[in-house]
Tab-separated table of C-alpha atoms in Angstrom:
chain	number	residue	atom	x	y	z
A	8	UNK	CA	134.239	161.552	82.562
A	9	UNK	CA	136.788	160.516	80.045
A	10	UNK	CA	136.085	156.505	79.948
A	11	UNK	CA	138.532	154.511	77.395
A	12	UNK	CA	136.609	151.635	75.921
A	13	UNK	CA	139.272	148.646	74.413
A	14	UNK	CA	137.036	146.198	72.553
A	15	UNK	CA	134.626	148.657	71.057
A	16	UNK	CA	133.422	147.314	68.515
A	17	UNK	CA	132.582	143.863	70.040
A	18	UNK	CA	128.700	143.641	70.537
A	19	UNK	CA	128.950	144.477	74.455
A	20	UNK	CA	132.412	147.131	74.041
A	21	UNK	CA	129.974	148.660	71.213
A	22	UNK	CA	126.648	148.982	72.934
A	23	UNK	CA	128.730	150.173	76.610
A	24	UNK	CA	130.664	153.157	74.750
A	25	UNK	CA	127.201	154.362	72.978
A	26	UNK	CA	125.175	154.698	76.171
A	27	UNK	CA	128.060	155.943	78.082
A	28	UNK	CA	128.308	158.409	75.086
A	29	UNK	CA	124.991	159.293	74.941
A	30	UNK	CA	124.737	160.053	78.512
A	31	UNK	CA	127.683	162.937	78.039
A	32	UNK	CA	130.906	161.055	79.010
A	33	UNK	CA	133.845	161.241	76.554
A	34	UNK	CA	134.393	157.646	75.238
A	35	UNK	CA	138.282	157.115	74.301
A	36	UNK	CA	138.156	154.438	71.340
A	37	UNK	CA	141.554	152.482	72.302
A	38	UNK	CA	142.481	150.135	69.650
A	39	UNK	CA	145.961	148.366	68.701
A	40	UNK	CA	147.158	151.281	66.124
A	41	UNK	CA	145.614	154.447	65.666
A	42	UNK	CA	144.092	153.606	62.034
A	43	UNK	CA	142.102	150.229	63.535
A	44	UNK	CA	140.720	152.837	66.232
A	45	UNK	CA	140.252	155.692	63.942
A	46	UNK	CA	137.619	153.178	62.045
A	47	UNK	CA	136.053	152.517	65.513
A	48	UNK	CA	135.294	155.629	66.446
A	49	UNK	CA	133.972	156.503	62.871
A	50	UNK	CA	131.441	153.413	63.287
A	51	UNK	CA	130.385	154.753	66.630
A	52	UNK	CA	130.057	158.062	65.376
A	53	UNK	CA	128.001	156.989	62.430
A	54	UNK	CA	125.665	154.636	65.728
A	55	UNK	CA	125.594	157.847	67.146
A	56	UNK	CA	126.330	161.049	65.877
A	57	UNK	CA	125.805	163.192	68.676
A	58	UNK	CA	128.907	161.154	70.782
A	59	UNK	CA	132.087	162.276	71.544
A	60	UNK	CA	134.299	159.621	70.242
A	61	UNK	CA	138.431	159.833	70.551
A	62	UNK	CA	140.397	157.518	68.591
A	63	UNK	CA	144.039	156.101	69.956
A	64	UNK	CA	146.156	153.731	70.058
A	65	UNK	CA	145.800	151.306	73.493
A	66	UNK	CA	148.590	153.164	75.441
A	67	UNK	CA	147.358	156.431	74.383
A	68	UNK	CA	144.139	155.850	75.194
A	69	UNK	CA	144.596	153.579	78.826
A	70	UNK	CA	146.608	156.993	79.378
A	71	UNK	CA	143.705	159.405	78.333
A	72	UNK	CA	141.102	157.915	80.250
A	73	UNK	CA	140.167	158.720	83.591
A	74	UNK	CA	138.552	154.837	83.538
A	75	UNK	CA	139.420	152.160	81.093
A	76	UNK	CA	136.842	149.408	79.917
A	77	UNK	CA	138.109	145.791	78.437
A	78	UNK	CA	135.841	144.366	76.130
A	79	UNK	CA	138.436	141.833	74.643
A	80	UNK	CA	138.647	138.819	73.646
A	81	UNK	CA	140.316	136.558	76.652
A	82	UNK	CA	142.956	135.190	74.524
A	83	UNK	CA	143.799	138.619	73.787
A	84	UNK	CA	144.389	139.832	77.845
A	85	UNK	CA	147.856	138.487	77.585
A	86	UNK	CA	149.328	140.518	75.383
A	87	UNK	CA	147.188	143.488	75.656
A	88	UNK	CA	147.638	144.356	79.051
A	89	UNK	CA	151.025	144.467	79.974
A	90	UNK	CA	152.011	147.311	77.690
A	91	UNK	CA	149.054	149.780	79.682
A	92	UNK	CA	149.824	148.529	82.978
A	93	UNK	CA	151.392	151.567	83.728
A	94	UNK	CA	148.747	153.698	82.599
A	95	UNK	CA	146.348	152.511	84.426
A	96	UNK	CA	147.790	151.918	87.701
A	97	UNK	CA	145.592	153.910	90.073
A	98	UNK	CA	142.637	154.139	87.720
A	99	UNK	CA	139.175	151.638	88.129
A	100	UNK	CA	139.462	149.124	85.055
A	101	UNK	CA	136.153	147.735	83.953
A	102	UNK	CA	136.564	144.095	82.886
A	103	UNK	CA	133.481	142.956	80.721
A	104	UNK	CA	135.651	140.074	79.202
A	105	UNK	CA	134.348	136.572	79.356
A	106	UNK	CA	135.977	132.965	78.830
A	107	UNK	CA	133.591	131.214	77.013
A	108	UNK	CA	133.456	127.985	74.861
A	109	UNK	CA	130.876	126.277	72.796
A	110	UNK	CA	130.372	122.925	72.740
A	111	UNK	CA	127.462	120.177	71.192
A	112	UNK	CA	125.567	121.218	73.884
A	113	UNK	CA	125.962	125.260	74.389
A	114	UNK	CA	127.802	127.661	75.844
A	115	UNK	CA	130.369	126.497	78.317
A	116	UNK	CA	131.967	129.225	80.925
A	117	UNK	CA	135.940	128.208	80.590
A	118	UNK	CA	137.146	127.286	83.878
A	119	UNK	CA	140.350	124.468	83.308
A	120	UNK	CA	142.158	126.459	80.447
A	121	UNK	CA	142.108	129.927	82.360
A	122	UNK	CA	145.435	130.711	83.985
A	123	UNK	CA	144.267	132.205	86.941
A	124	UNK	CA	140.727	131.880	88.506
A	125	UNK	CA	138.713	134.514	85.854
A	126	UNK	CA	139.103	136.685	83.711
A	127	UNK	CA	139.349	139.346	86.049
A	128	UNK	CA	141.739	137.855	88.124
A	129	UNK	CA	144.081	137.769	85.106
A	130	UNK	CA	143.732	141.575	84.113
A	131	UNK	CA	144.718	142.161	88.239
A	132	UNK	CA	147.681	140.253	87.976
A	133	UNK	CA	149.125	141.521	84.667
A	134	UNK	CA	147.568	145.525	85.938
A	135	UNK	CA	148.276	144.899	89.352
A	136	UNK	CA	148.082	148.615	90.350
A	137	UNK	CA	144.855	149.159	88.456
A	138	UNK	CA	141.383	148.725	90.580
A	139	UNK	CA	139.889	145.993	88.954
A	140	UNK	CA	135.851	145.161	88.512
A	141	UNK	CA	134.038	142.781	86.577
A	142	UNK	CA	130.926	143.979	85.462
A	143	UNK	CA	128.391	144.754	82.439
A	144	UNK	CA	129.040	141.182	81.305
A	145	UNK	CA	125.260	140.373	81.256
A	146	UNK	CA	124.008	142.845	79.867
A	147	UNK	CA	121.933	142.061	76.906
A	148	UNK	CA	123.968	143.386	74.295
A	149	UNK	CA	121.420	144.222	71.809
A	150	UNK	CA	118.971	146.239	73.753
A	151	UNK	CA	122.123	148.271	74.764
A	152	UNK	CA	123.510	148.971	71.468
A	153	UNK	CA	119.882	149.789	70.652
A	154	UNK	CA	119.798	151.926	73.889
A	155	UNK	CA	116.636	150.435	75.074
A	156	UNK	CA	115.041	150.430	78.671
A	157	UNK	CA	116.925	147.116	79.965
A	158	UNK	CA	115.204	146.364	82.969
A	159	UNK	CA	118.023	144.464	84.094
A	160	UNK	CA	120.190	144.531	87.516
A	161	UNK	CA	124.381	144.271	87.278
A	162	UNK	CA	126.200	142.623	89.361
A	163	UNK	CA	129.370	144.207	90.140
A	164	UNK	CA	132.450	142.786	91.984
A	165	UNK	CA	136.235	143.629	92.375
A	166	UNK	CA	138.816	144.299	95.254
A	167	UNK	CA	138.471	147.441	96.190
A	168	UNK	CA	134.836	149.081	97.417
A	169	UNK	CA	135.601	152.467	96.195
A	170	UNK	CA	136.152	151.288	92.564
A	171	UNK	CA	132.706	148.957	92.879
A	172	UNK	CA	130.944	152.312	94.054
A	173	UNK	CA	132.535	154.164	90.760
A	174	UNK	CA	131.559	152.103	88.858
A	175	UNK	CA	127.910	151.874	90.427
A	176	UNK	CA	127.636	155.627	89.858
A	177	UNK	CA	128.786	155.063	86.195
A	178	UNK	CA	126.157	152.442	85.521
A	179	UNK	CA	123.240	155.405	85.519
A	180	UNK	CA	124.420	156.060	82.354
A	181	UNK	CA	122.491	152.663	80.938
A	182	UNK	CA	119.329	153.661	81.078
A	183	UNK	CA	116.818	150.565	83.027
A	184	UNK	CA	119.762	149.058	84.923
A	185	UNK	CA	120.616	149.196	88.607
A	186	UNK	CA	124.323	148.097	89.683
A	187	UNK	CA	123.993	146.125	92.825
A	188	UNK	CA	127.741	145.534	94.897
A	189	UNK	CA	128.412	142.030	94.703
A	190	UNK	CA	131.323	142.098	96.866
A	191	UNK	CA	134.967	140.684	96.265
A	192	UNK	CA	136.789	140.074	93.025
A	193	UNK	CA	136.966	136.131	94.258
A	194	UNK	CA	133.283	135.827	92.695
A	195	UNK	CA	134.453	137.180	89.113
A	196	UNK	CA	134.304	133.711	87.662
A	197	UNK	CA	130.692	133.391	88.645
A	198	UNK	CA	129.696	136.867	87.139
A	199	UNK	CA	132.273	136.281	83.774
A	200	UNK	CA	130.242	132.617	83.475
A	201	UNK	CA	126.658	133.404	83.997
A	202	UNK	CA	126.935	134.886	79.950
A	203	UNK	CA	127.258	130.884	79.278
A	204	UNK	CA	124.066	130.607	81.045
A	205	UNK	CA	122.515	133.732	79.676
A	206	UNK	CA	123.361	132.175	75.549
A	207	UNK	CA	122.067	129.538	76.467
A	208	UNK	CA	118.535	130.195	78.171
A	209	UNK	CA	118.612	132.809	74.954
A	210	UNK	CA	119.216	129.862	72.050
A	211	UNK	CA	116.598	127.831	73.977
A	212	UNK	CA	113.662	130.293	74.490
A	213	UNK	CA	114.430	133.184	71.753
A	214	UNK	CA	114.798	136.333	72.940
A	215	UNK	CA	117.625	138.074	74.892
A	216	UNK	CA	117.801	137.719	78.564
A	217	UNK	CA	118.253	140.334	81.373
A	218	UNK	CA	119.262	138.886	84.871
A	219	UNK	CA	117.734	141.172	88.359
A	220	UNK	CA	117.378	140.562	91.685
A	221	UNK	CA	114.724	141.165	94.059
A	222	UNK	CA	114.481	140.946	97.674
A	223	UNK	CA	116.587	143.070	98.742
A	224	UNK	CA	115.500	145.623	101.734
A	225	UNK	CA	117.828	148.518	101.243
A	226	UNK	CA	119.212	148.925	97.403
A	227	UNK	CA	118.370	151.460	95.413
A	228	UNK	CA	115.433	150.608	93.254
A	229	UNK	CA	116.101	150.235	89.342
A	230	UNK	CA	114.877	153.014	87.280
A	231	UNK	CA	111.025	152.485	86.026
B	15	UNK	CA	105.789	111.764	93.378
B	16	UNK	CA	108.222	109.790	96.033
B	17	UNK	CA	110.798	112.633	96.310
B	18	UNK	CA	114.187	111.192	98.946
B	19	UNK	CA	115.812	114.185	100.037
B	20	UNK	CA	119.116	114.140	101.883
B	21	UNK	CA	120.382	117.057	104.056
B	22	UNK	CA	116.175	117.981	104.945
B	23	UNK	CA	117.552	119.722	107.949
B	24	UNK	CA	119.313	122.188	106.539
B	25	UNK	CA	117.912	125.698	105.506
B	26	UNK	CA	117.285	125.061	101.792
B	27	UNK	CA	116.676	121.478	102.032
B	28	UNK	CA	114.165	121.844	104.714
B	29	UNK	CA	112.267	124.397	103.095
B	30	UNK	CA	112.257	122.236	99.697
B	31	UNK	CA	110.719	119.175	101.703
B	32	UNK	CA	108.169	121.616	103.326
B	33	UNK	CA	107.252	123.130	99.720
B	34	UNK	CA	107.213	119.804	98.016
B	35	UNK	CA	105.124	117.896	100.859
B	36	UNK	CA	102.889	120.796	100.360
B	37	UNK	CA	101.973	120.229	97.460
B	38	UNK	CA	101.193	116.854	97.803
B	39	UNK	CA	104.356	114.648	96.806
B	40	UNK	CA	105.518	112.103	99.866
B	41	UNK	CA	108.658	112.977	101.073
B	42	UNK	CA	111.294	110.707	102.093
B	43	UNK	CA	113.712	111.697	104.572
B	44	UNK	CA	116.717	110.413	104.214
B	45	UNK	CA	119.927	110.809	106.939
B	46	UNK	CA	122.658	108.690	108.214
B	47	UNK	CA	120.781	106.340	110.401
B	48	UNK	CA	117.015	105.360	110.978
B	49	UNK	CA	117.407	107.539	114.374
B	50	UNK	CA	118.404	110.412	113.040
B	51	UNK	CA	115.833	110.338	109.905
B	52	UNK	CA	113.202	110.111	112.644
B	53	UNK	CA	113.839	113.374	114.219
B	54	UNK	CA	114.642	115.128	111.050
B	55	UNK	CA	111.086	113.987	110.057
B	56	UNK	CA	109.683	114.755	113.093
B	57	UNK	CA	110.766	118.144	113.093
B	58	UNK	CA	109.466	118.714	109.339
B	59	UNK	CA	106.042	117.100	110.394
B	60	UNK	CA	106.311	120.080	113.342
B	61	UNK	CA	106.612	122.245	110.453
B	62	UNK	CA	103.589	121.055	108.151
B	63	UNK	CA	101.382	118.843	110.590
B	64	UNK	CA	99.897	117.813	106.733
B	65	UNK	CA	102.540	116.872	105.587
B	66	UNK	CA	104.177	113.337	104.926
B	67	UNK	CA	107.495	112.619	106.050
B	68	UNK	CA	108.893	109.433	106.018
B	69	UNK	CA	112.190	109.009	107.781
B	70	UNK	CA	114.396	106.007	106.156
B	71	UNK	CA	118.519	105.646	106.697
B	72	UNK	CA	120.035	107.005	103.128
B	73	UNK	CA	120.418	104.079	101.332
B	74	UNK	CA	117.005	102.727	102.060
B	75	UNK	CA	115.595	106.620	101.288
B	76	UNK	CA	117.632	106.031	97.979
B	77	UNK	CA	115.883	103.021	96.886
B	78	UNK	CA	112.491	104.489	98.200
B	79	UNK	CA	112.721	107.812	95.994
B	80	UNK	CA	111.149	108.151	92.784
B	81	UNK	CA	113.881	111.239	92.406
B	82	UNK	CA	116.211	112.525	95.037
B	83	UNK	CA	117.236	115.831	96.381
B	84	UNK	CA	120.612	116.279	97.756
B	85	UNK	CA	120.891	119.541	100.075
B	86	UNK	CA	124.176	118.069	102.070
B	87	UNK	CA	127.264	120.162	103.159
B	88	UNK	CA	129.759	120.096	99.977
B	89	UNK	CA	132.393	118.677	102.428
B	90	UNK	CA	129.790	115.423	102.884
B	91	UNK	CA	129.625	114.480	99.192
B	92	UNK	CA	132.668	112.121	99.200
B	93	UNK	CA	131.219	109.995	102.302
B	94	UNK	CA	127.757	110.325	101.427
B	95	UNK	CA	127.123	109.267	97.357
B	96	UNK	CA	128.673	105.918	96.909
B	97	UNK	CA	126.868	103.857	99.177
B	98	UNK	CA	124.053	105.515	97.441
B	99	UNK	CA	125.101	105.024	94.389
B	100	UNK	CA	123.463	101.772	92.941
B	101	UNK	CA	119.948	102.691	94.379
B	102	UNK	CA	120.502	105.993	92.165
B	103	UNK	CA	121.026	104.781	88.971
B	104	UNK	CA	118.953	105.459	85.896
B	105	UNK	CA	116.932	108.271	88.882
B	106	UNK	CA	116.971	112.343	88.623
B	107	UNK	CA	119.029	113.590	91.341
B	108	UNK	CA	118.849	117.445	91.992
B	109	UNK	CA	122.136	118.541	93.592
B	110	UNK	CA	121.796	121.801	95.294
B	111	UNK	CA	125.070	121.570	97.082
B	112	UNK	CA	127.337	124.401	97.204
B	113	UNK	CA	130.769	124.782	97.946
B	114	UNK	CA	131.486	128.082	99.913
B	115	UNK	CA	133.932	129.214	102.115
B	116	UNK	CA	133.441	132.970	104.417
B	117	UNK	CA	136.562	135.868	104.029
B	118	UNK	CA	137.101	138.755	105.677
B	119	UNK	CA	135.338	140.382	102.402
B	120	UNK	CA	132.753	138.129	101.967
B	121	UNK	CA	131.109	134.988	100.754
B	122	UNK	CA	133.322	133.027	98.262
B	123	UNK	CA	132.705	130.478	95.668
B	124	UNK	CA	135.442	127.550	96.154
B	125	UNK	CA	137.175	126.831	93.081
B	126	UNK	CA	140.304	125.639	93.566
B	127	UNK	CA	139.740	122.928	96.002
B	128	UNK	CA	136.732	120.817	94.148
B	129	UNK	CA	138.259	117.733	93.021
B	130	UNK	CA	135.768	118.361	89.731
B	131	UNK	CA	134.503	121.175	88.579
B	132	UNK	CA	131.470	121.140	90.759
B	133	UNK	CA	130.019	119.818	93.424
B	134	UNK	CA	127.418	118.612	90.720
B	135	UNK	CA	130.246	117.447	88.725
B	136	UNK	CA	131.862	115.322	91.463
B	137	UNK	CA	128.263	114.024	92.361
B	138	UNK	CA	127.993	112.520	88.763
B	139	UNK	CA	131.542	111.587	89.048
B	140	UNK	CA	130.211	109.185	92.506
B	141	UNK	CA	126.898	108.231	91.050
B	142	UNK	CA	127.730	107.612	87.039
B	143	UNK	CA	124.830	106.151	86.527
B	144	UNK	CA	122.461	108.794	87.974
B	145	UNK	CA	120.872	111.800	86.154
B	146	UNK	CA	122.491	114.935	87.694
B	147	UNK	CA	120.708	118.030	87.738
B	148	UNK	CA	121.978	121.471	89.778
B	149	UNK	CA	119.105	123.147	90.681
B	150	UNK	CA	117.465	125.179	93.540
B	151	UNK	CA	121.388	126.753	94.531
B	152	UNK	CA	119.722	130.262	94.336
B	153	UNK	CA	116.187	130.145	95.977
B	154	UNK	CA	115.624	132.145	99.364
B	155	UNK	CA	115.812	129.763	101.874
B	156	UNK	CA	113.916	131.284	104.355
B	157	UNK	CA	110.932	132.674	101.936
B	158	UNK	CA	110.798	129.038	101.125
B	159	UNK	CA	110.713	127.548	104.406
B	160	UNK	CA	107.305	129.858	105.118
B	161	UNK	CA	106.417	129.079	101.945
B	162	UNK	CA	105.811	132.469	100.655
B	163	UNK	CA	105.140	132.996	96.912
B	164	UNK	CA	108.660	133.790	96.062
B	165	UNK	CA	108.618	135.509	92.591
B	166	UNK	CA	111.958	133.428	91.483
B	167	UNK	CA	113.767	131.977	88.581
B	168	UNK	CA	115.377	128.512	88.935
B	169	UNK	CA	118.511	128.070	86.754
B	170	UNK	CA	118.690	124.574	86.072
B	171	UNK	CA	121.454	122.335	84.433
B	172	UNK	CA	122.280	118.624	83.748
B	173	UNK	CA	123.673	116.398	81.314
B	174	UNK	CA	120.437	115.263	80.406
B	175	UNK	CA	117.554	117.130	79.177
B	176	UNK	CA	114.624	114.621	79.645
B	177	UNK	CA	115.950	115.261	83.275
B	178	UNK	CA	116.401	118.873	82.952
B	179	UNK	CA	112.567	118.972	82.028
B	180	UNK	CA	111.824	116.515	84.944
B	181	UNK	CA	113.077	119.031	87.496
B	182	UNK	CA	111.381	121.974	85.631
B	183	UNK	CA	107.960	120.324	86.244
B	184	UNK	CA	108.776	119.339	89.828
B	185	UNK	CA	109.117	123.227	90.368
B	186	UNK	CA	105.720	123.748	90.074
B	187	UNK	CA	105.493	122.557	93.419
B	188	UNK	CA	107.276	125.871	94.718
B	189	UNK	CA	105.182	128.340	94.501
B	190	UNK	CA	105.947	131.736	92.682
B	191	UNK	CA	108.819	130.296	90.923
B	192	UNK	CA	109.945	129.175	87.491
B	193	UNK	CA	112.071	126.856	86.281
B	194	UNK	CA	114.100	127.649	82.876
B	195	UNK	CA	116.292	125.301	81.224
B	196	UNK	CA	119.806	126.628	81.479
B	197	UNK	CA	121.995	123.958	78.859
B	198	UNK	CA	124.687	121.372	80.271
B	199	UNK	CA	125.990	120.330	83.705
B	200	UNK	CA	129.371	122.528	82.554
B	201	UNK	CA	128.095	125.288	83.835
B	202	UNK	CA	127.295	123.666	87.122
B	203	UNK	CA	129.762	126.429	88.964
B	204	UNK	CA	128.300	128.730	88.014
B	205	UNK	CA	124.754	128.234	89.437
B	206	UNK	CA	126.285	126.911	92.523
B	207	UNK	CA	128.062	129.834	92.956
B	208	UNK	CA	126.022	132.163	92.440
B	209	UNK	CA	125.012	131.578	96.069
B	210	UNK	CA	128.046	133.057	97.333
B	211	UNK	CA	126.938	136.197	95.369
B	212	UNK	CA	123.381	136.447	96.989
B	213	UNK	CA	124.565	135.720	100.317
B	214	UNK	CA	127.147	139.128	100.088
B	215	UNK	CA	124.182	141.142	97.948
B	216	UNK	CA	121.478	140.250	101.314
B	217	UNK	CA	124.294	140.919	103.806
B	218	UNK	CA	125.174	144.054	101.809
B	219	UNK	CA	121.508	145.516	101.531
B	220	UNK	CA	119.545	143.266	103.966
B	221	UNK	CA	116.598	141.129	102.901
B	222	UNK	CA	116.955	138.279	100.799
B	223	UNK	CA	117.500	138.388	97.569
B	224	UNK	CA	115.932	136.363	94.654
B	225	UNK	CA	117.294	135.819	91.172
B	226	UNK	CA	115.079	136.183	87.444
B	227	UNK	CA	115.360	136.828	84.148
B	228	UNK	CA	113.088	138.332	81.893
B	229	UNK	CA	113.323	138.944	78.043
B	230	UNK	CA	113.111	135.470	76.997
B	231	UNK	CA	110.283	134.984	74.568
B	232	UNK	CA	109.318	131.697	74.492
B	233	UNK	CA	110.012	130.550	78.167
B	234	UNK	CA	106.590	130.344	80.077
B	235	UNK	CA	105.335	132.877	82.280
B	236	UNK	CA	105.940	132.924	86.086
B	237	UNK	CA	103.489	132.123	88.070
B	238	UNK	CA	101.529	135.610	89.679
């Protein structure tokens, strides 16, 4: 699959085009002009040399990709979105972006300065055609880029079922995780947030947390 | 410990008084009138004959409780907390109210009709001088009302962390769980709605699911 990755070389963006590289997928390296993306796909390539990595500019690549995943900064969705909206109507758009603040006391999930409910909900509205799901936004994003085992479970939601199952078949790529179908898009805030939560259980015991679930009678069990 | 809890009749909160009584704390029931405390303690007592319940109208339970528990129906809060409110101040009170509503597509987590950001929020807001803590949102409420050995992660949160670590030591009482110290009330909505997520994961794939983390290196181990 051709998947175009905006925000690659955020920690997340970077770790999510390697495995999805490395598992034989054609990662589009979208970036604002060609030159900023040709640099991102030569720091992939350098990560991992065995990847197919294609450099272009946002349009270009939204266009090129049979799926698109936003690793952005939220204050960028505004003016980053509108100009692919076209390009991506039809297509499943992964949103991994977060609204996050830090405060005295840790990591705050953003809820009062977002204009619509998440994150999520903002990339629907300014993509309304595309198929929007938030995902891969707890993913520990250093055992990823280091394309560890992750043991962890990720918790997909969006509007449309057929995109969630898409992108459940794309998350065998990461090797160790299980995507489990959280249900609507309504719930994005509560996915987008729980990285707060995450920082902060991480900057108060060390280490770098993976959520899962257990329990549950008839999902498909994570890979050992 | 003298733990009041308020809303003992519903799923969670039942199955918190049954795990708590268990292990050897007196619990206080608390409900709208002395009448109605009886028969929610009655019916708790049915539930663990060893058990004790003691059934006092909510402001009395208030005073009585060493540290409260409030399992009430999100739309209750407003009526509920104030006449509470003096016989909570300077106590630990563990919110584990959420504030869902049911689509055609599945459990949602309210947002835009809180009047805070929380329910947690708006029960500090009602009781200023209590310690707020949002806790327990996530546990499987029927696991814990046979008081299986649940193999669970409590998220908690709260302004203060001497109360934080109150409620993290309380959880010893449940067994097969561990509590981890998740940062500052903020996040509040997000570990209250996380509920709405588990509900559409165990209607989704059946059973019922549980939340934990693993990777942290310093957090202690969960109990076997």
């Amino acid at each position: 699959m051709k998947i175009a990755i905006f925000g690659g070389t955020g920690d997340l963006g970077r770790g999510l085009a390697i495995n999805f590289a490395a598992a034989g997928h054609e990662v589009i390296v979208g970036s604002r002009s060609q030159e900023r993306a040709d640099q991102a796909a030569e720091t992939l390539r350098e990560a991992l040399p065995s990847g197919t990595f294609t450099p272009l500019d946002n349009v270009a690549a939204a266009a090129a990709g049979d799926l698109a995943v936003l690793s952005i900064p939220w204050e960028g969705i505004e003016a980053t979105i509108p100009p692919m909206a076209d390009a991506l109507a039809g297509k499943v758009v992964v949103s991994v972006v977060n609204a996050l603040r830090f405060g005295k006391s840790g990591a705050i999930a953003e809820q009062d300065a977002l204009p619509f409910a998440s994150c999520g909900h903002q990339i629907q509205e300014l993509a309304p055609e595309a198929k929007v799901v938030v995902a891969y936004n707890n993913l520990p994003a250093a055992g990823l880029q280091a394309q560890h085992h992750l043991d962890a479970d990720v918790l997909v939601c969006g509007k449309s079922r057929e995109a969630r199952e898409a992108v459940i078949a794309l998350t065998d790529a990461i090797p160790g995780t299980r995507a489990l179908d959280a249900g609507p898009l309504a719930n994005a805030l509560i996915i987008e947030g729980m990285t707060a939560i995450i920082i902060n259980l991480n900057k108060r015991y060390g280490g770098e947390a993976s959520l899962s679930v257990s329990g549950l009678e008839n999902a498909p069990a994570r890979p050992a």
